[in-house]
Structures are given as structure tokens and as C-alpha cells.
Amino acid sequence: TYIAEQDEWKRRILVRIRQLIHQTDPGITEAWRWDKPHFDHEGIMVGMCAFKEFVSVWFHKGALIKDPGKLFEALGKGEEKGMRAYKIHENEAIDEPSFIELVKQAIALNPAYALAHYNLGRAYTLQGRKLEAAQCFHQAQQLNLFTRDLDNDELNERLNSLFNSLE
């Protein structure tokens, strides 16, 4: 009903964005958060909202996504971490190939749980696979900026210990 209640031009954009997201991966599920449609894939991923002059699609872990198509809005001071938004105005075409690439990257960041990467890093450490463990701990550290699932001090300690043992 949220989409159906929008002006015709917004409705057209919202419907197409929804189609593109689901076409990118059939494992994507829809959720309702903050009174707006969201899309998840093993964790929170993308949300969308219609405003008066544009439709906004935001990527919850957008700071970790490369944007070669330059779809994301320019960042303001102090906004280097967190979400990124793609705003589509009336009479503006969706850059579908670039948008699909952003969705694919958002999927690749999940499972969104820093804990999953942390636990994999611990398993690699026990196997003596230090480089792979460091990569997992680093990924956990990056994801933890958004999820806050883990103690950053412990993550930093594990990474420093591994890097020191690689030297």
C-alpha cells in the first residue's frame, strides 16, 4: 500500500527499483522498517522512501560500497561512515546497470554480522591460516562500524597480534 499511495511518477520509480532489487538475487526478502520498504539478504541491506521531490534509495552499509557510476549523493562533513543514498527525481531515468552493481555489492557485504567474520577468523587462527584470519578479522572490523556486534578493542588486539606474527 505504501507504493500505491504515492504520486504516479514516484510509484513508477519505486516499482522499478523493487523489481531490480529482486531480479538481482531471488534470495532478497522484503521487510518493513521505519514505516518504509526495506530489502534484506542475510542482514539489513537497502531501504527506499518517496519524498516530495525525489525517491531515495539508501544502502545501509553504503560506505563500504564502491560507486563507479556516481549514483550516491555527495557526502557532507562527518558523513564518511554509514549509509549512502541514491536519489531519483521526476523525469530522471534510473541508471539500472550501476544500480544493480550497487545491490550486488550490498549483497556481498552480508552476512552482515561481524560476528560471523570474527568466528571464521578465529577458526582460521586455530588452523594456522594467519593471513586468512587477518582478512576475516579486518572484515569483521569494517562491518562492526555499522552493526556494533563486537568489542572493537578485542578486534584490534587480534588484528595486531596476527599482523605482528606475520612479520
CSV table of C-alpha atoms in Angstrom, one decimal:
chain,number,residue,atom,x,y,z
A,1,THR,CA,0.0,0.0,0.0
A,2,TYR,CA,2.9,2.4,0.6
A,3,ILE,CA,3.9,2.3,-3.1
A,4,ALA,CA,0.2,2.5,-4.2
A,5,GLU,CA,-0.3,5.7,-2.2
A,6,GLN,CA,2.5,7.7,-4.0
A,7,ASP,CA,2.2,10.0,-6.9
A,8,GLU,CA,2.4,8.2,-10.3
A,9,TRP,CA,6.0,9.2,-11.1
A,10,LYS,CA,7.2,8.1,-7.7
A,11,ARG,CA,5.2,4.9,-7.9
A,12,ARG,CA,6.8,4.1,-11.2
A,13,ILE,CA,10.3,4.6,-9.8
A,14,LEU,CA,9.6,2.6,-6.6
A,15,VAL,CA,8.1,-0.3,-8.5
A,16,ARG,CA,11.1,-0.4,-10.9
A,17,ILE,CA,13.6,-0.2,-8.0
A,18,ARG,CA,11.8,-3.1,-6.3
A,19,GLN,CA,11.9,-5.2,-9.5
A,20,LEU,CA,15.6,-4.5,-10.0
A,21,ILE,CA,16.4,-5.5,-6.4
A,22,HIS,CA,14.5,-8.8,-6.6
A,23,GLN,CA,16.0,-9.5,-10.1
A,24,THR,CA,19.5,-9.1,-8.8
A,25,ASP,CA,19.0,-12.0,-6.3
A,26,PRO,CA,15.9,-14.1,-5.6
A,27,GLY,CA,17.1,-14.6,-2.1
A,28,ILE,CA,16.4,-11.0,-1.2
A,29,THR,CA,13.5,-10.6,1.2
A,30,GLU,CA,11.3,-7.6,1.9
A,31,ALA,CA,10.8,-6.1,5.4
A,32,TRP,CA,9.0,-3.1,6.8
A,33,ARG,CA,11.2,-0.8,8.9
A,34,TRP,CA,10.7,2.7,10.0
A,35,ASP,CA,7.4,2.7,8.1
A,36,LYS,CA,9.3,2.2,4.8
A,37,PRO,CA,10.0,-0.8,2.5
A,38,HIS,CA,13.4,-2.5,3.1
A,39,PHE,CA,15.2,-5.3,1.4
A,40,ASP,CA,17.4,-7.8,3.2
A,41,HIS,CA,19.8,-10.5,2.2
A,42,GLU,CA,21.2,-12.3,5.3
A,43,GLY,CA,21.0,-9.0,7.1
A,44,ILE,CA,19.8,-5.4,6.5
A,45,MET,CA,20.7,-4.1,3.1
A,46,VAL,CA,18.6,-1.4,1.3
A,47,GLY,CA,15.6,0.8,2.0
A,48,MET,CA,13.6,3.2,-0.1
A,49,CYS,CA,11.3,6.2,0.5
A,50,ALA,CA,9.4,8.7,-1.5
A,51,PHE,CA,9.9,12.3,-0.7
A,52,LYS,CA,8.2,15.4,-2.2
A,53,GLU,CA,10.8,16.0,-4.9
A,54,PHE,CA,12.6,12.6,-5.2
A,55,VAL,CA,12.7,9.0,-4.4
A,56,SER,CA,15.6,7.9,-2.2
A,57,VAL,CA,17.1,4.5,-2.1
A,58,TRP,CA,19.6,4.1,0.8
A,59,PHE,CA,22.2,1.5,1.3
A,60,HIS,CA,22.8,0.8,5.0
A,61,LYS,CA,26.4,-0.1,4.5
A,62,GLY,CA,27.0,2.3,1.7
A,63,ALA,CA,30.3,3.5,3.0
A,64,LEU,CA,31.7,0.0,2.1
A,65,ILE,CA,30.4,0.1,-1.4
A,66,LYS,CA,32.3,1.3,-4.4
A,67,ASP,CA,30.2,3.6,-6.6
A,68,PRO,CA,31.8,3.8,-10.1
A,69,GLY,CA,28.5,5.0,-11.6
A,70,LYS,CA,28.5,8.0,-9.2
A,71,LEU,CA,24.9,7.3,-8.0
A,72,PHE,CA,25.4,8.2,-4.4
A,73,GLU,CA,24.8,11.7,-3.1
A,74,ALA,CA,27.9,13.7,-2.3
A,75,LEU,CA,28.9,13.4,1.4
A,76,GLY,CA,28.7,16.2,3.9
A,77,LYS,CA,31.3,16.8,6.5
A,78,GLY,CA,31.4,13.9,9.0
A,79,GLU,CA,29.4,11.6,6.8
A,80,GLU,CA,32.2,9.3,5.7
A,81,LYS,CA,30.8,6.3,7.7
A,82,GLY,CA,27.4,4.7,7.3
A,83,MET,CA,24.6,4.9,4.8
A,84,ARG,CA,24.7,6.2,1.2
A,85,ALA,CA,21.7,7.4,-0.7
A,86,TYR,CA,20.8,7.3,-4.4
A,87,LYS,CA,18.1,10.0,-5.2
A,88,ILE,CA,16.0,9.8,-8.3
A,89,HIS,CA,14.0,12.9,-9.3
A,90,GLU,CA,10.9,13.2,-11.5
A,91,ASN,CA,11.8,12.7,-15.2
A,92,GLU,CA,15.1,11.2,-14.3
A,93,ALA,CA,16.0,7.7,-15.6
A,94,ILE,CA,17.3,5.1,-13.2
A,95,ASP,CA,20.9,4.1,-14.1
A,96,GLU,CA,19.9,0.4,-14.0
A,97,PRO,CA,23.3,-1.2,-14.6
A,98,SER,CA,25.0,0.9,-12.0
A,99,PHE,CA,22.2,0.4,-9.5
A,100,ILE,CA,22.3,-3.4,-10.0
A,101,GLU,CA,26.1,-3.2,-9.3
A,102,LEU,CA,25.4,-1.4,-6.0
A,103,VAL,CA,22.9,-4.0,-5.0
A,104,LYS,CA,25.3,-6.8,-5.8
A,105,GLN,CA,28.0,-5.2,-3.7
A,106,ALA,CA,25.5,-4.8,-0.8
A,107,ILE,CA,24.7,-8.5,-1.0
A,108,ALA,CA,28.4,-9.3,-1.0
A,109,LEU,CA,28.8,-7.5,2.3
A,110,ASN,CA,26.4,-9.8,4.0
A,111,PRO,CA,26.1,-11.8,6.1
A,112,ALA,CA,26.0,-8.5,7.8
A,113,TYR,CA,27.0,-10.0,11.1
A,114,ALA,CA,30.5,-9.0,12.1
A,115,LEU,CA,30.4,-12.0,14.4
A,116,ALA,CA,30.3,-14.4,11.5
A,117,HIS,CA,33.6,-13.0,10.1
A,118,TYR,CA,35.1,-12.9,13.6
A,119,ASN,CA,34.3,-16.5,14.2
A,120,LEU,CA,35.7,-17.5,10.9
A,121,GLY,CA,38.9,-15.6,11.7
A,122,ARG,CA,39.2,-17.5,15.0
A,123,ALA,CA,38.8,-20.8,13.1
A,124,TYR,CA,41.5,-19.8,10.6
A,125,THR,CA,43.8,-18.8,13.5
A,126,LEU,CA,43.4,-22.2,15.1
A,127,GLN,CA,44.3,-23.8,11.7
A,128,GLY,CA,47.4,-21.6,11.5
A,129,ARG,CA,46.0,-19.8,8.4
A,130,LYS,CA,47.0,-16.4,9.7
A,131,LEU,CA,46.6,-14.3,6.5
A,132,GLU,CA,43.0,-15.5,6.0
A,133,ALA,CA,42.3,-15.0,9.7
A,134,ALA,CA,43.6,-11.4,9.4
A,135,GLN,CA,41.3,-10.8,6.4
A,136,CYS,CA,38.3,-12.1,8.3
A,137,PHE,CA,39.1,-10.0,11.4
A,138,HIS,CA,39.5,-7.0,9.2
A,139,GLN,CA,36.1,-7.6,7.5
A,140,ALA,CA,34.6,-8.0,11.0
A,141,GLN,CA,36.1,-4.7,12.0
A,142,GLN,CA,34.7,-3.0,8.9
A,143,LEU,CA,31.2,-4.4,9.4
A,144,ASN,CA,31.3,-3.7,13.1
A,145,LEU,CA,31.4,0.0,12.3
A,146,PHE,CA,27.7,-0.4,11.4
A,147,THR,CA,26.5,-3.3,13.5
A,148,ARG,CA,28.4,-2.8,16.7
A,149,ASP,CA,28.1,-6.5,17.4
A,150,LEU,CA,31.7,-6.9,18.7
A,151,ASP,CA,34.1,-5.3,21.1
A,152,ASN,CA,36.4,-3.1,18.9
A,153,ASP,CA,39.3,-3.4,21.4
A,154,GLU,CA,39.3,-7.2,21.1
A,155,LEU,CA,39.1,-7.0,17.3
A,156,ASN,CA,42.1,-4.6,17.2
A,157,GLU,CA,44.0,-6.7,19.6
A,158,ARG,CA,43.5,-9.8,17.5
A,159,LEU,CA,44.4,-8.0,14.3
A,160,ASN,CA,47.6,-6.5,15.8
A,161,SER,CA,48.6,-9.9,17.2
A,162,LEU,CA,48.2,-11.5,13.8
A,163,PHE,CA,50.0,-8.8,11.9
A,164,ASN,CA,52.9,-8.9,14.4
A,165,SER,CA,53.1,-12.7,13.9
A,166,LEU,CA,53.2,-12.3,10.1
A,167,GLU,CA,56.3,-10.0,10.1
